[in-house]
Amino acid sequence: MSETLIEVVDNAGIVRLTINRPKALNALNSNVLAELERVLVELEGRDDLRAVLITGAGEKAFVAGADIGEMRDKTPEQARAFGRQALATFKRLETLPVPTVALVNGFCLGGGCELALACDWAVASDNALFGQPEVLLGVIPGFGGTQRLPRRVGPAMALDLCTTGRKIDAAEALRIGLVNRVMAQSELEAYGEELTQQLGGNGPQAVRAAKQAIHDGLEQDLDSALALETALFAFCFAGDEQKEGMSAFVEKRKPSF
Ligand code: HXC
């Protein structure tokens, strides 16, 4: 039987995905990308989905990049197809309707950093290292890094990272806004669990609306985006969640969503 490249653990709609190629530091080859896409397509159709966490197997790496061995002999046409395959897969991840968390447990380089950038959250262990080292290999980021990195950390720092190829530690990644939190490695797993439970325990319709307002709003001019916010805010009042959330507050009890 072939190795499971993406391990899936589903706990009542809180789904944990583990990229499972630890001997190659979870490098993304076309098989891993195809399997990730297959799993994401299944998740897209799930009404009970609450949160998705993605991490890398082993102690050393989240993902050390796209698979360099596989890329080495590619023609420009094959490279284009590889880039498109990853972009399509990462787009599915980015547009899942629920919060997505990259739990970065070590090296987070090249395509690995680009994978983390396609998630809403990045939580890193204190020994994690980040970077876009593609120029050291004679290429540029091809899985979205030149576009999502400047949107996350600003163009100056994105240019710095993409043209020097230097690696930054978790503290610097936190300072520039590439990650949301840094945890001791021994506490990372427990924090990932706590965070996804917290995200999954909030009103699911409201959480989805918040994600949609922010993601879709960023693609629009401010007035259109503010109108989108108003529409989604009003939409929240159409379901049971808002009644339950506000009644629970007034009745001094915990809401049950
Ligand atoms: C394929 C990789 C790999 C990668 C590590 N490995 N990274 N294989 N692709 N990106 C493999 C190594 O070949 C080795 O296999 C095993 O994982 C362990 O790695 P070591 O190098 O022995 O570990 P260490 O000395 O601890 O160094 C860790 C490291 C280094 C600093 C992360 O492996 C490294 O620099 N990796 C490449 C990082 C990188 O350049 N990433 C960007 C790729 S380009 P063996 O069989 O020897 O044990 C990219 C572009 C995306 O992502 C867009 C494309 C369209």
PDB file of C-alpha atoms and ligand atoms in Angstrom:
ATOM      1  CA  MET A   1       0.000   0.000   0.000  1.00  0.00           C
ATOM      2  CA  SER A   2       1.263   3.462  -0.779  1.00  0.00           C
ATOM      3  CA  GLU A   3       2.179   5.861   2.014  1.00  0.00           C
ATOM      4  CA  THR A   4      -0.537   8.276   3.211  1.00  0.00           C
ATOM      5  CA  LEU A   5       0.806  11.629   2.072  1.00  0.00           C
ATOM      6  CA  ILE A   6      -1.858  13.683   3.839  1.00  0.00           C
ATOM      7  CA  GLU A   7      -3.109  12.324   7.143  1.00  0.00           C
ATOM      8  CA  VAL A   8      -6.602  13.486   8.029  1.00  0.00           C
ATOM      9  CA  VAL A   9      -8.028  13.502  11.547  1.00  0.00           C
ATOM     10  CA  ASP A  10     -11.583  14.751  11.861  1.00  0.00           C
ATOM     11  CA  ASN A  11     -12.925  15.677  15.271  1.00  0.00           C
ATOM     12  CA  ALA A  12     -16.528  16.882  14.803  1.00  0.00           C
ATOM     13  CA  GLY A  13     -15.689  19.238  11.948  1.00  0.00           C
ATOM     14  CA  ILE A  14     -12.341  20.360  13.362  1.00  0.00           C
ATOM     15  CA  VAL A  15     -10.018  18.806  10.814  1.00  0.00           C
ATOM     16  CA  ARG A  16      -6.291  18.314  11.175  1.00  0.00           C
ATOM     17  CA  LEU A  17      -4.221  17.671   8.044  1.00  0.00           C
ATOM     18  CA  THR A  18      -0.631  16.439   8.364  1.00  0.00           C
ATOM     19  CA  ILE A  19       1.730  16.506   5.401  1.00  0.00           C
ATOM     20  CA  ASN A  20       3.473  13.204   5.795  1.00  0.00           C
ATOM     21  CA  ARG A  21       6.872  13.045   4.078  1.00  0.00           C
ATOM     22  CA  PRO A  22       9.105  13.577   7.102  1.00  0.00           C
ATOM     23  CA  LYS A  23      12.202  11.994   5.511  1.00  0.00           C
ATOM     24  CA  ALA A  24      12.123  14.726   2.855  1.00  0.00           C
ATOM     25  CA  LEU A  25      11.142  17.375   5.432  1.00  0.00           C
ATOM     26  CA  ASN A  26       7.624  17.232   3.974  1.00  0.00           C
ATOM     27  CA  ALA A  27       8.731  18.719   0.651  1.00  0.00           C
ATOM     28  CA  LEU A  28       5.792  19.243  -1.698  1.00  0.00           C
ATOM     29  CA  ASN A  29       5.936  17.069  -4.792  1.00  0.00           C
ATOM     30  CA  SER A  30       3.116  16.642  -7.306  1.00  0.00           C
ATOM     31  CA  ASN A  31       1.746  13.587  -5.479  1.00  0.00           C
ATOM     32  CA  VAL A  32       1.480  15.500  -2.188  1.00  0.00           C
ATOM     33  CA  LEU A  33      -0.196  18.412  -3.969  1.00  0.00           C
ATOM     34  CA  ALA A  34      -2.662  16.105  -5.740  1.00  0.00           C
ATOM     35  CA  GLU A  35      -3.541  14.389  -2.471  1.00  0.00           C
ATOM     36  CA  LEU A  36      -3.923  17.715  -0.678  1.00  0.00           C
ATOM     37  CA  GLU A  37      -6.253  18.922  -3.427  1.00  0.00           C
ATOM     38  CA  ARG A  38      -8.332  15.737  -3.202  1.00  0.00           C
ATOM     39  CA  VAL A  39      -8.727  16.185   0.576  1.00  0.00           C
ATOM     40  CA  LEU A  40      -9.611  19.873   0.217  1.00  0.00           C
ATOM     41  CA  VAL A  41     -12.275  19.142  -2.414  1.00  0.00           C
ATOM     42  CA  GLU A  42     -13.921  16.784   0.099  1.00  0.00           C
ATOM     43  CA  LEU A  43     -13.777  19.430   2.829  1.00  0.00           C
ATOM     44  CA  GLU A  44     -15.257  22.130   0.590  1.00  0.00           C
ATOM     45  CA  GLY A  45     -18.600  20.358   0.512  1.00  0.00           C
ATOM     46  CA  ARG A  46     -18.919  19.917   4.270  1.00  0.00           C
ATOM     47  CA  ASP A  47     -21.541  22.043   6.058  1.00  0.00           C
ATOM     48  CA  ASP A  48     -20.306  20.822   9.450  1.00  0.00           C
ATOM     49  CA  LEU A  49     -16.735  22.038   8.883  1.00  0.00           C
ATOM     50  CA  ARG A  50     -15.584  24.364  11.711  1.00  0.00           C
ATOM     51  CA  ALA A  51     -11.812  24.823  11.395  1.00  0.00           C
ATOM     52  CA  VAL A  52      -8.856  23.288   9.562  1.00  0.00           C
ATOM     53  CA  LEU A  53      -5.339  22.929  10.924  1.00  0.00           C
ATOM     54  CA  ILE A  54      -2.433  21.986   8.695  1.00  0.00           C
ATOM     55  CA  THR A  55       0.971  20.848   9.911  1.00  0.00           C
ATOM     56  CA  GLY A  56       4.002  18.761   8.958  1.00  0.00           C
ATOM     57  CA  ALA A  57       4.948  15.307  10.202  1.00  0.00           C
ATOM     58  CA  GLY A  58       8.015  14.922  12.398  1.00  0.00           C
ATOM     59  CA  GLU A  59       9.915  17.229  14.714  1.00  0.00           C
ATOM     60  CA  LYS A  60      11.958  19.111  12.145  1.00  0.00           C
ATOM     61  CA  ALA A  61       9.802  20.674   9.501  1.00  0.00           C
ATOM     62  CA  PHE A  62       6.454  22.105   8.583  1.00  0.00           C
ATOM     63  CA  VAL A  63       7.380  22.010   4.888  1.00  0.00           C
ATOM     64  CA  ALA A  64      10.928  22.634   3.558  1.00  0.00           C
ATOM     65  CA  GLY A  65       9.653  23.740   0.155  1.00  0.00           C
ATOM     66  CA  ALA A  66       8.650  22.363  -3.183  1.00  0.00           C
ATOM     67  CA  ASP A  67      10.506  19.157  -4.021  1.00  0.00           C
ATOM     68  CA  ILE A  68      13.802  20.261  -5.524  1.00  0.00           C
ATOM     69  CA  GLY A  69      14.639  16.798  -6.863  1.00  0.00           C
ATOM     70  CA  GLU A  70      11.377  16.688  -8.780  1.00  0.00           C
ATOM     71  CA  MET A  71      11.803  20.239 -10.106  1.00  0.00           C
ATOM     72  CA  ARG A  72      15.434  19.968 -11.195  1.00  0.00           C
ATOM     73  CA  ASP A  73      14.843  18.634 -14.722  1.00  0.00           C
ATOM     74  CA  LYS A  74      11.586  20.388 -15.476  1.00  0.00           C
ATOM     75  CA  THR A  75      11.130  22.317 -18.712  1.00  0.00           C
ATOM     76  CA  PRO A  76       9.506  25.773 -18.537  1.00  0.00           C
ATOM     77  CA  GLU A  77       6.186  24.213 -19.589  1.00  0.00           C
ATOM     78  CA  GLN A  78       6.405  21.569 -16.867  1.00  0.00           C
ATOM     79  CA  ALA A  79       7.372  24.227 -14.318  1.00  0.00           C
ATOM     80  CA  ARG A  80       4.328  26.268 -15.348  1.00  0.00           C
ATOM     81  CA  ALA A  81       2.070  23.237 -14.851  1.00  0.00           C
ATOM     82  CA  PHE A  82       3.641  22.512 -11.442  1.00  0.00           C
ATOM     83  CA  GLY A  83       3.148  26.125 -10.339  1.00  0.00           C
ATOM     84  CA  ARG A  84      -0.445  26.097 -11.538  1.00  0.00           C
ATOM     85  CA  GLN A  85      -1.159  22.833  -9.736  1.00  0.00           C
ATOM     86  CA  ALA A  86       0.068  24.305  -6.444  1.00  0.00           C
ATOM     87  CA  LEU A  87      -1.691  27.641  -6.969  1.00  0.00           C
ATOM     88  CA  ALA A  88      -5.018  25.907  -7.604  1.00  0.00           C
ATOM     89  CA  THR A  89      -4.598  23.743  -4.510  1.00  0.00           C
ATOM     90  CA  PHE A  90      -3.552  26.644  -2.286  1.00  0.00           C
ATOM     91  CA  LYS A  91      -6.518  28.662  -3.590  1.00  0.00           C
ATOM     92  CA  ARG A  92      -8.852  25.900  -2.424  1.00  0.00           C
ATOM     93  CA  LEU A  93      -7.220  26.059   0.996  1.00  0.00           C
ATOM     94  CA  GLU A  94      -7.403  29.862   1.129  1.00  0.00           C
ATOM     95  CA  THR A  95     -11.064  29.925   0.141  1.00  0.00           C
ATOM     96  CA  LEU A  96     -12.299  27.238   2.516  1.00  0.00           C
ATOM     97  CA  PRO A  97     -15.159  29.013   4.303  1.00  0.00           C
ATOM     98  CA  VAL A  98     -13.767  28.302   7.797  1.00  0.00           C
ATOM     99  CA  PRO A  99     -10.600  29.511   9.572  1.00  0.00           C
ATOM    100  CA  THR A 100      -7.439  27.659   8.555  1.00  0.00           C
ATOM    101  CA  VAL A 101      -4.384  27.436  10.800  1.00  0.00           C
ATOM    102  CA  ALA A 102      -0.825  26.609   9.726  1.00  0.00           C
ATOM    103  CA  LEU A 103       0.852  24.978  12.730  1.00  0.00           C
ATOM    104  CA  VAL A 104       4.505  25.588  11.838  1.00  0.00           C
ATOM    105  CA  ASN A 105       6.660  23.072  13.660  1.00  0.00           C
ATOM    106  CA  GLY A 106      10.104  23.754  12.141  1.00  0.00           C
ATOM    107  CA  PHE A 107      11.442  24.642   8.676  1.00  0.00           C
ATOM    108  CA  CYS A 108       8.913  26.672   6.715  1.00  0.00           C
ATOM    109  CA  LEU A 109      10.725  27.462   3.495  1.00  0.00           C
ATOM    110  CA  GLY A 110       9.828  28.250  -0.113  1.00  0.00           C
ATOM    111  CA  GLY A 111       6.620  26.419  -0.991  1.00  0.00           C
ATOM    112  CA  GLY A 112       6.179  25.720   2.742  1.00  0.00           C
ATOM    113  CA  CYS A 113       6.092  29.418   3.545  1.00  0.00           C
ATOM    114  CA  GLU A 114       3.717  29.883   0.616  1.00  0.00           C
ATOM    115  CA  LEU A 115       1.471  27.156   2.037  1.00  0.00           C
ATOM    116  CA  ALA A 116       1.423  28.921   5.410  1.00  0.00           C
ATOM    117  CA  LEU A 117       0.573  32.195   3.630  1.00  0.00           C
ATOM    118  CA  ALA A 118      -2.497  30.536   2.104  1.00  0.00           C
ATOM    119  CA  CYS A 119      -3.808  29.906   5.651  1.00  0.00           C
ATOM    120  CA  ASP A 120      -5.613  32.468   7.798  1.00  0.00           C
ATOM    121  CA  TRP A 121      -3.471  31.818  10.840  1.00  0.00           C
ATOM    122  CA  ALA A 122       0.153  30.865  11.309  1.00  0.00           C
ATOM    123  CA  VAL A 123       1.291  29.661  14.716  1.00  0.00           C
ATOM    124  CA  ALA A 124       4.986  28.814  14.956  1.00  0.00           C
ATOM    125  CA  SER A 125       7.215  26.896  17.320  1.00  0.00           C
ATOM    126  CA  ASP A 126      10.055  29.001  18.697  1.00  0.00           C
ATOM    127  CA  ASN A 127      12.602  27.014  16.643  1.00  0.00           C
ATOM    128  CA  ALA A 128      10.790  27.534  13.321  1.00  0.00           C
ATOM    129  CA  LEU A 129      12.689  29.104  10.422  1.00  0.00           C
ATOM    130  CA  PHE A 130      10.966  30.935   7.594  1.00  0.00           C
ATOM    131  CA  GLY A 131      12.187  32.049   4.206  1.00  0.00           C
ATOM    132  CA  GLN A 132      11.747  32.280   0.467  1.00  0.00           C
ATOM    133  CA  PRO A 133      15.139  30.878  -0.574  1.00  0.00           C
ATOM    134  CA  GLU A 134      14.226  30.286  -4.228  1.00  0.00           C
ATOM    135  CA  VAL A 135      16.779  32.810  -5.581  1.00  0.00           C
ATOM    136  CA  LEU A 136      19.497  30.620  -4.054  1.00  0.00           C
ATOM    137  CA  LEU A 137      18.286  27.911  -6.463  1.00  0.00           C
ATOM    138  CA  GLY A 138      18.026  30.245  -9.446  1.00  0.00           C
ATOM    139  CA  VAL A 139      14.246  30.623  -9.400  1.00  0.00           C
ATOM    140  CA  ILE A 140      11.570  32.732  -7.725  1.00  0.00           C
ATOM    141  CA  PRO A 141       8.642  31.692  -5.527  1.00  0.00           C
ATOM    142  CA  GLY A 142       6.062  30.001  -7.745  1.00  0.00           C
ATOM    143  CA  PHE A 143       3.373  28.940  -5.287  1.00  0.00           C
ATOM    144  CA  GLY A 144       2.048  32.456  -4.572  1.00  0.00           C
ATOM    145  CA  GLY A 145       4.893  33.873  -2.448  1.00  0.00           C
ATOM    146  CA  THR A 146       5.589  36.962  -4.522  1.00  0.00           C
ATOM    147  CA  GLN A 147       1.933  37.961  -4.170  1.00  0.00           C
ATOM    148  CA  ARG A 148       0.734  36.710  -0.760  1.00  0.00           C
ATOM    149  CA  LEU A 149       3.927  37.615   1.125  1.00  0.00           C
ATOM    150  CA  PRO A 150       3.780  41.372   0.302  1.00  0.00           C
ATOM    151  CA  ARG A 151       0.068  41.360   1.096  1.00  0.00           C
ATOM    152  CA  ARG A 152       0.858  39.869   4.532  1.00  0.00           C
ATOM    153  CA  VAL A 153       4.080  41.694   5.505  1.00  0.00           C
ATOM    154  CA  GLY A 154       4.307  44.634   3.080  1.00  0.00           C
ATOM    155  CA  PRO A 155       6.376  45.001  -0.107  1.00  0.00           C
ATOM    156  CA  ALA A 156       9.652  46.098   1.533  1.00  0.00           C
ATOM    157  CA  MET A 157      10.012  43.023   3.711  1.00  0.00           C
ATOM    158  CA  ALA A 158       8.715  40.733   0.962  1.00  0.00           C
ATOM    159  CA  LEU A 159      11.382  42.113  -1.413  1.00  0.00           C
ATOM    160  CA  ASP A 160      13.995  41.650   1.289  1.00  0.00           C
ATOM    161  CA  LEU A 161      13.060  37.994   1.832  1.00  0.00           C
ATOM    162  CA  CYS A 162      12.526  37.101  -1.844  1.00  0.00           C
ATOM    163  CA  THR A 163      15.742  38.728  -3.120  1.00  0.00           C
ATOM    164  CA  THR A 164      18.165  37.746  -0.336  1.00  0.00           C
ATOM    165  CA  GLY A 165      16.707  34.290   0.279  1.00  0.00           C
ATOM    166  CA  ARG A 166      17.657  34.734   3.936  1.00  0.00           C
ATOM    167  CA  LYS A 167      15.957  32.735   6.639  1.00  0.00           C
ATOM    168  CA  ILE A 168      14.283  34.446   9.561  1.00  0.00           C
ATOM    169  CA  ASP A 169      13.507  32.994  12.968  1.00  0.00           C
ATOM    170  CA  ALA A 170      10.087  32.795  14.565  1.00  0.00           C
ATOM    171  CA  ALA A 171      10.628  35.984  16.596  1.00  0.00           C
ATOM    172  CA  GLU A 172      11.291  38.004  13.431  1.00  0.00           C
ATOM    173  CA  ALA A 173       8.387  36.299  11.645  1.00  0.00           C
ATOM    174  CA  LEU A 174       6.159  37.448  14.509  1.00  0.00           C
ATOM    175  CA  ARG A 175       7.564  40.982  14.406  1.00  0.00           C
ATOM    176  CA  ILE A 176       6.875  41.413  10.681  1.00  0.00           C
ATOM    177  CA  GLY A 177       3.384  39.916  10.917  1.00  0.00           C
ATOM    178  CA  LEU A 178       4.103  36.709   9.027  1.00  0.00           C
ATOM    179  CA  VAL A 179       2.841  34.655  11.982  1.00  0.00           C
ATOM    180  CA  ASN A 180       0.213  35.340  14.639  1.00  0.00           C
ATOM    181  CA  ARG A 181       1.791  33.559  17.617  1.00  0.00           C
ATOM    182  CA  VAL A 182       5.033  31.893  18.646  1.00  0.00           C
ATOM    183  CA  MET A 183       4.977  29.060  21.178  1.00  0.00           C
ATOM    184  CA  ALA A 184       7.586  26.850  22.823  1.00  0.00           C
ATOM    185  CA  GLN A 185       7.825  23.731  20.673  1.00  0.00           C
ATOM    186  CA  SER A 186       6.611  21.586  23.583  1.00  0.00           C
ATOM    187  CA  GLU A 187       3.422  23.681  23.774  1.00  0.00           C
ATOM    188  CA  LEU A 188       2.689  24.008  20.057  1.00  0.00           C
ATOM    189  CA  GLU A 189       0.451  20.967  19.687  1.00  0.00           C
ATOM    190  CA  ALA A 190      -1.663  21.806  22.728  1.00  0.00           C
ATOM    191  CA  TYR A 191      -2.024  25.400  21.556  1.00  0.00           C
ATOM    192  CA  GLY A 192      -3.094  24.290  18.065  1.00  0.00           C
ATOM    193  CA  GLU A 193      -5.758  22.108  19.639  1.00  0.00           C
ATOM    194  CA  GLU A 194      -6.920  24.901  21.958  1.00  0.00           C
ATOM    195  CA  LEU A 195      -7.050  27.448  19.135  1.00  0.00           C
ATOM    196  CA  THR A 196      -9.036  25.251  16.742  1.00  0.00           C
ATOM    197  CA  GLN A 197     -11.448  24.291  19.539  1.00  0.00           C
ATOM    198  CA  GLN A 198     -11.915  27.986  20.298  1.00  0.00           C
ATOM    199  CA  LEU A 199     -12.477  28.871  16.640  1.00  0.00           C
ATOM    200  CA  GLY A 200     -14.776  25.887  16.204  1.00  0.00           C
ATOM    201  CA  GLY A 201     -16.790  26.735  19.319  1.00  0.00           C
ATOM    202  CA  ASN A 202     -17.784  30.223  18.164  1.00  0.00           C
ATOM    203  CA  GLY A 203     -20.935  30.760  16.119  1.00  0.00           C
ATOM    204  CA  PRO A 204     -20.066  28.943  12.871  1.00  0.00           C
ATOM    205  CA  GLN A 205     -22.117  31.209  10.633  1.00  0.00           C
ATOM    206  CA  ALA A 206     -20.591  34.323  12.202  1.00  0.00           C
ATOM    207  CA  VAL A 207     -17.051  32.950  11.912  1.00  0.00           C
ATOM    208  CA  ARG A 208     -17.625  32.145   8.226  1.00  0.00           C
ATOM    209  CA  ALA A 209     -19.102  35.625   7.667  1.00  0.00           C
ATOM    210  CA  ALA A 210     -16.101  37.289   9.339  1.00  0.00           C
ATOM    211  CA  LYS A 211     -13.689  35.358   7.142  1.00  0.00           C
ATOM    212  CA  GLN A 212     -15.681  36.138   4.004  1.00  0.00           C
ATOM    213  CA  ALA A 213     -15.931  39.851   4.853  1.00  0.00           C
ATOM    214  CA  ILE A 214     -12.173  40.153   5.337  1.00  0.00           C
ATOM    215  CA  HIS A 215     -11.058  38.016   2.385  1.00  0.00           C
ATOM    216  CA  ASP A 216     -13.573  39.291  -0.158  1.00  0.00           C
ATOM    217  CA  GLY A 217     -13.412  42.855   1.167  1.00  0.00           C
ATOM    218  CA  LEU A 218      -9.659  43.043   0.595  1.00  0.00           C
ATOM    219  CA  GLU A 219     -10.287  42.441  -3.117  1.00  0.00           C
ATOM    220  CA  GLN A 220     -12.631  45.447  -3.342  1.00  0.00           C
ATOM    221  CA  ASP A 221     -12.494  49.227  -2.938  1.00  0.00           C
ATOM    222  CA  LEU A 222     -13.350  50.449   0.576  1.00  0.00           C
ATOM    223  CA  ASP A 223     -16.944  51.539  -0.109  1.00  0.00           C
ATOM    224  CA  SER A 224     -17.846  48.232  -1.768  1.00  0.00           C
ATOM    225  CA  ALA A 225     -16.106  46.332   1.013  1.00  0.00           C
ATOM    226  CA  LEU A 226     -17.987  48.265   3.692  1.00  0.00           C
ATOM    227  CA  ALA A 227     -21.258  47.499   1.877  1.00  0.00           C
ATOM    228  CA  LEU A 228     -20.250  43.840   1.916  1.00  0.00           C
ATOM    229  CA  GLU A 229     -19.689  44.065   5.664  1.00  0.00           C
ATOM    230  CA  THR A 230     -23.158  45.552   6.166  1.00  0.00           C
ATOM    231  CA  ALA A 231     -24.743  42.801   4.059  1.00  0.00           C
ATOM    232  CA  LEU A 232     -22.977  40.057   6.010  1.00  0.00           C
ATOM    233  CA  PHE A 233     -23.705  41.764   9.357  1.00  0.00           C
ATOM    234  CA  ALA A 234     -27.419  41.873   8.476  1.00  0.00           C
ATOM    235  CA  PHE A 235     -27.281  38.269   7.260  1.00  0.00           C
ATOM    236  CA  CYS A 236     -26.122  37.215  10.744  1.00  0.00           C
ATOM    237  CA  PHE A 237     -29.471  38.383  12.111  1.00  0.00           C
ATOM    238  CA  ALA A 238     -31.341  36.015   9.798  1.00  0.00           C
ATOM    239  CA  GLY A 239     -30.318  32.820  11.595  1.00  0.00           C
ATOM    240  CA  ASP A 240     -30.577  31.289  15.059  1.00  0.00           C
ATOM    241  CA  GLU A 241     -27.007  32.031  16.040  1.00  0.00           C
ATOM    242  CA  GLN A 242     -27.448  35.721  16.748  1.00  0.00           C
ATOM    243  CA  LYS A 243     -30.603  35.047  18.801  1.00  0.00           C
ATOM    244  CA  GLU A 244     -28.760  32.422  20.836  1.00  0.00           C
ATOM    245  CA  GLY A 245     -25.574  34.512  21.274  1.00  0.00           C
ATOM    246  CA  MET A 246     -27.388  37.633  22.423  1.00  0.00           C
ATOM    247  CA  SER A 247     -29.960  35.758  24.548  1.00  0.00           C
ATOM    248  CA  ALA A 248     -27.125  33.922  26.304  1.00  0.00           C
ATOM    249  CA  PHE A 249     -25.482  37.255  27.121  1.00  0.00           C
ATOM    250  CA  VAL A 250     -28.707  38.739  28.507  1.00  0.00           C
ATOM    251  CA  GLU A 251     -29.472  35.537  30.463  1.00  0.00           C
ATOM    252  CA  LYS A 252     -25.899  35.384  31.816  1.00  0.00           C
ATOM    253  CA  ARG A 253     -25.139  31.922  30.429  1.00  0.00           C
ATOM    254  CA  LYS A 254     -22.781  30.464  27.848  1.00  0.00           C
ATOM    255  CA  PRO A 255     -24.140  30.362  24.287  1.00  0.00           C
ATOM    256  CA  SER A 256     -24.651  26.999  22.639  1.00  0.00           C
ATOM    257  CA  PHE A 257     -23.931  27.188  18.907  1.00  0.00           C
TER     258      PHE A 257
HETATM  259  C1  HXC B   1      13.429  17.900  -1.711  1.00  0.00           C
HETATM  260  C2  HXC B   1      14.314  18.092   0.392  1.00  0.00           C
HETATM  261  C3  HXC B   1      13.936  19.448   0.462  1.00  0.00           C
HETATM  262  C4  HXC B   1      13.246  20.008  -0.671  1.00  0.00           C
HETATM  263  C5  HXC B   1      14.926  18.930   2.296  1.00  0.00           C
HETATM  264  N1  HXC B   1      14.912  17.828   1.547  1.00  0.00           N
HETATM  265  N2  HXC B   1      14.332  19.948   1.653  1.00  0.00           N
HETATM  266  N3  HXC B   1      14.063  17.331  -0.682  1.00  0.00           N
HETATM  267  N4  HXC B   1      13.029  19.201  -1.717  1.00  0.00           N
HETATM  268  N5  HXC B   1      12.817  21.270  -0.681  1.00  0.00           N
HETATM  269  C6  HXC B   1      15.464  16.502   1.896  1.00  0.00           C
HETATM  270  C7  HXC B   1      16.986  16.493   1.796  1.00  0.00           C
HETATM  271  O1  HXC B   1      17.401  16.284   0.470  1.00  0.00           O
HETATM  272  C8  HXC B   1      17.321  15.317   2.692  1.00  0.00           C
HETATM  273  O2  HXC B   1      17.075  14.107   1.976  1.00  0.00           O
HETATM  274  C9  HXC B   1      16.259  15.411   3.790  1.00  0.00           C
HETATM  275  O3  HXC B   1      15.202  16.197   3.248  1.00  0.00           O
HETATM  276  C10 HXC B   1      16.782  16.106   5.038  1.00  0.00           C
HETATM  277  O4  HXC B   1      17.348  17.358   4.651  1.00  0.00           O
HETATM  278  P1  HXC B   1      18.845  17.826   5.034  1.00  0.00           P
HETATM  279  O5  HXC B   1      19.237  18.848   4.050  1.00  0.00           O
HETATM  280  O6  HXC B   1      19.721  16.619   5.186  1.00  0.00           O
HETATM  281  O7  HXC B   1      18.566  18.447   6.478  1.00  0.00           O
HETATM  282  P2  HXC B   1      19.338  19.660   7.161  1.00  0.00           P
HETATM  283  O8  HXC B   1      20.824  19.527   6.942  1.00  0.00           O
HETATM  284  O9  HXC B   1      18.833  19.719   8.552  1.00  0.00           O
HETATM  285  O10 HXC B   1      18.871  20.965   6.354  1.00  0.00           O
HETATM  286  C11 HXC B   1      17.509  21.359   6.391  1.00  0.00           C
HETATM  287  C12 HXC B   1      17.227  22.460   5.306  1.00  0.00           C
HETATM  288  C13 HXC B   1      17.731  21.948   3.934  1.00  0.00           C
HETATM  289  C14 HXC B   1      17.962  23.743   5.701  1.00  0.00           C
HETATM  290  C15 HXC B   1      15.745  22.726   5.321  1.00  0.00           C
HETATM  291  O11 HXC B   1      17.186  20.641   3.692  1.00  0.00           O
HETATM  292  C16 HXC B   1      17.340  22.832   2.801  1.00  0.00           C
HETATM  293  O12 HXC B   1      17.953  23.884   2.591  1.00  0.00           O
HETATM  294  N6  HXC B   1      16.324  22.426   2.038  1.00  0.00           N
HETATM  295  C17 HXC B   1      15.892  23.149   0.872  1.00  0.00           C
HETATM  296  C18 HXC B   1      15.103  24.375   1.280  1.00  0.00           C
HETATM  297  C19 HXC B   1      14.669  25.152   0.051  1.00  0.00           C
HETATM  298  O13 HXC B   1      15.513  25.639  -0.708  1.00  0.00           O
HETATM  299  N7  HXC B   1      13.355  25.264  -0.139  1.00  0.00           N
HETATM  300  C20 HXC B   1      12.791  25.957  -1.280  1.00  0.00           C
HETATM  301  C21 HXC B   1      12.604  25.020  -2.411  1.00  0.00           C
HETATM  302  S1  HXC B   1      12.085  25.858  -3.876  1.00  0.00           S
HETATM  303  P3  HXC B   1      18.143  12.899   2.017  1.00  0.00           P
HETATM  304  O14 HXC B   1      17.540  11.899   1.067  1.00  0.00           O
HETATM  305  O15 HXC B   1      19.454  13.445   1.590  1.00  0.00           O
HETATM  306  O16 HXC B   1      18.129  12.446   3.459  1.00  0.00           O
HETATM  307  C22 HXC B   1      10.461  26.129  -3.658  1.00  0.00           C
HETATM  308  C23 HXC B   1       9.825  26.818  -4.840  1.00  0.00           C
HETATM  309  C24 HXC B   1       8.324  26.787  -4.822  1.00  0.00           C
HETATM  310  O17 HXC B   1       9.877  25.792  -2.687  1.00  0.00           O
HETATM  311  C25 HXC B   1       7.757  27.189  -6.143  1.00  0.00           C
HETATM  312  C26 HXC B   1       8.041  26.246  -7.258  1.00  0.00           C
HETATM  313  C27 HXC B   1       7.159  26.428  -8.461  1.00  0.00           C
END
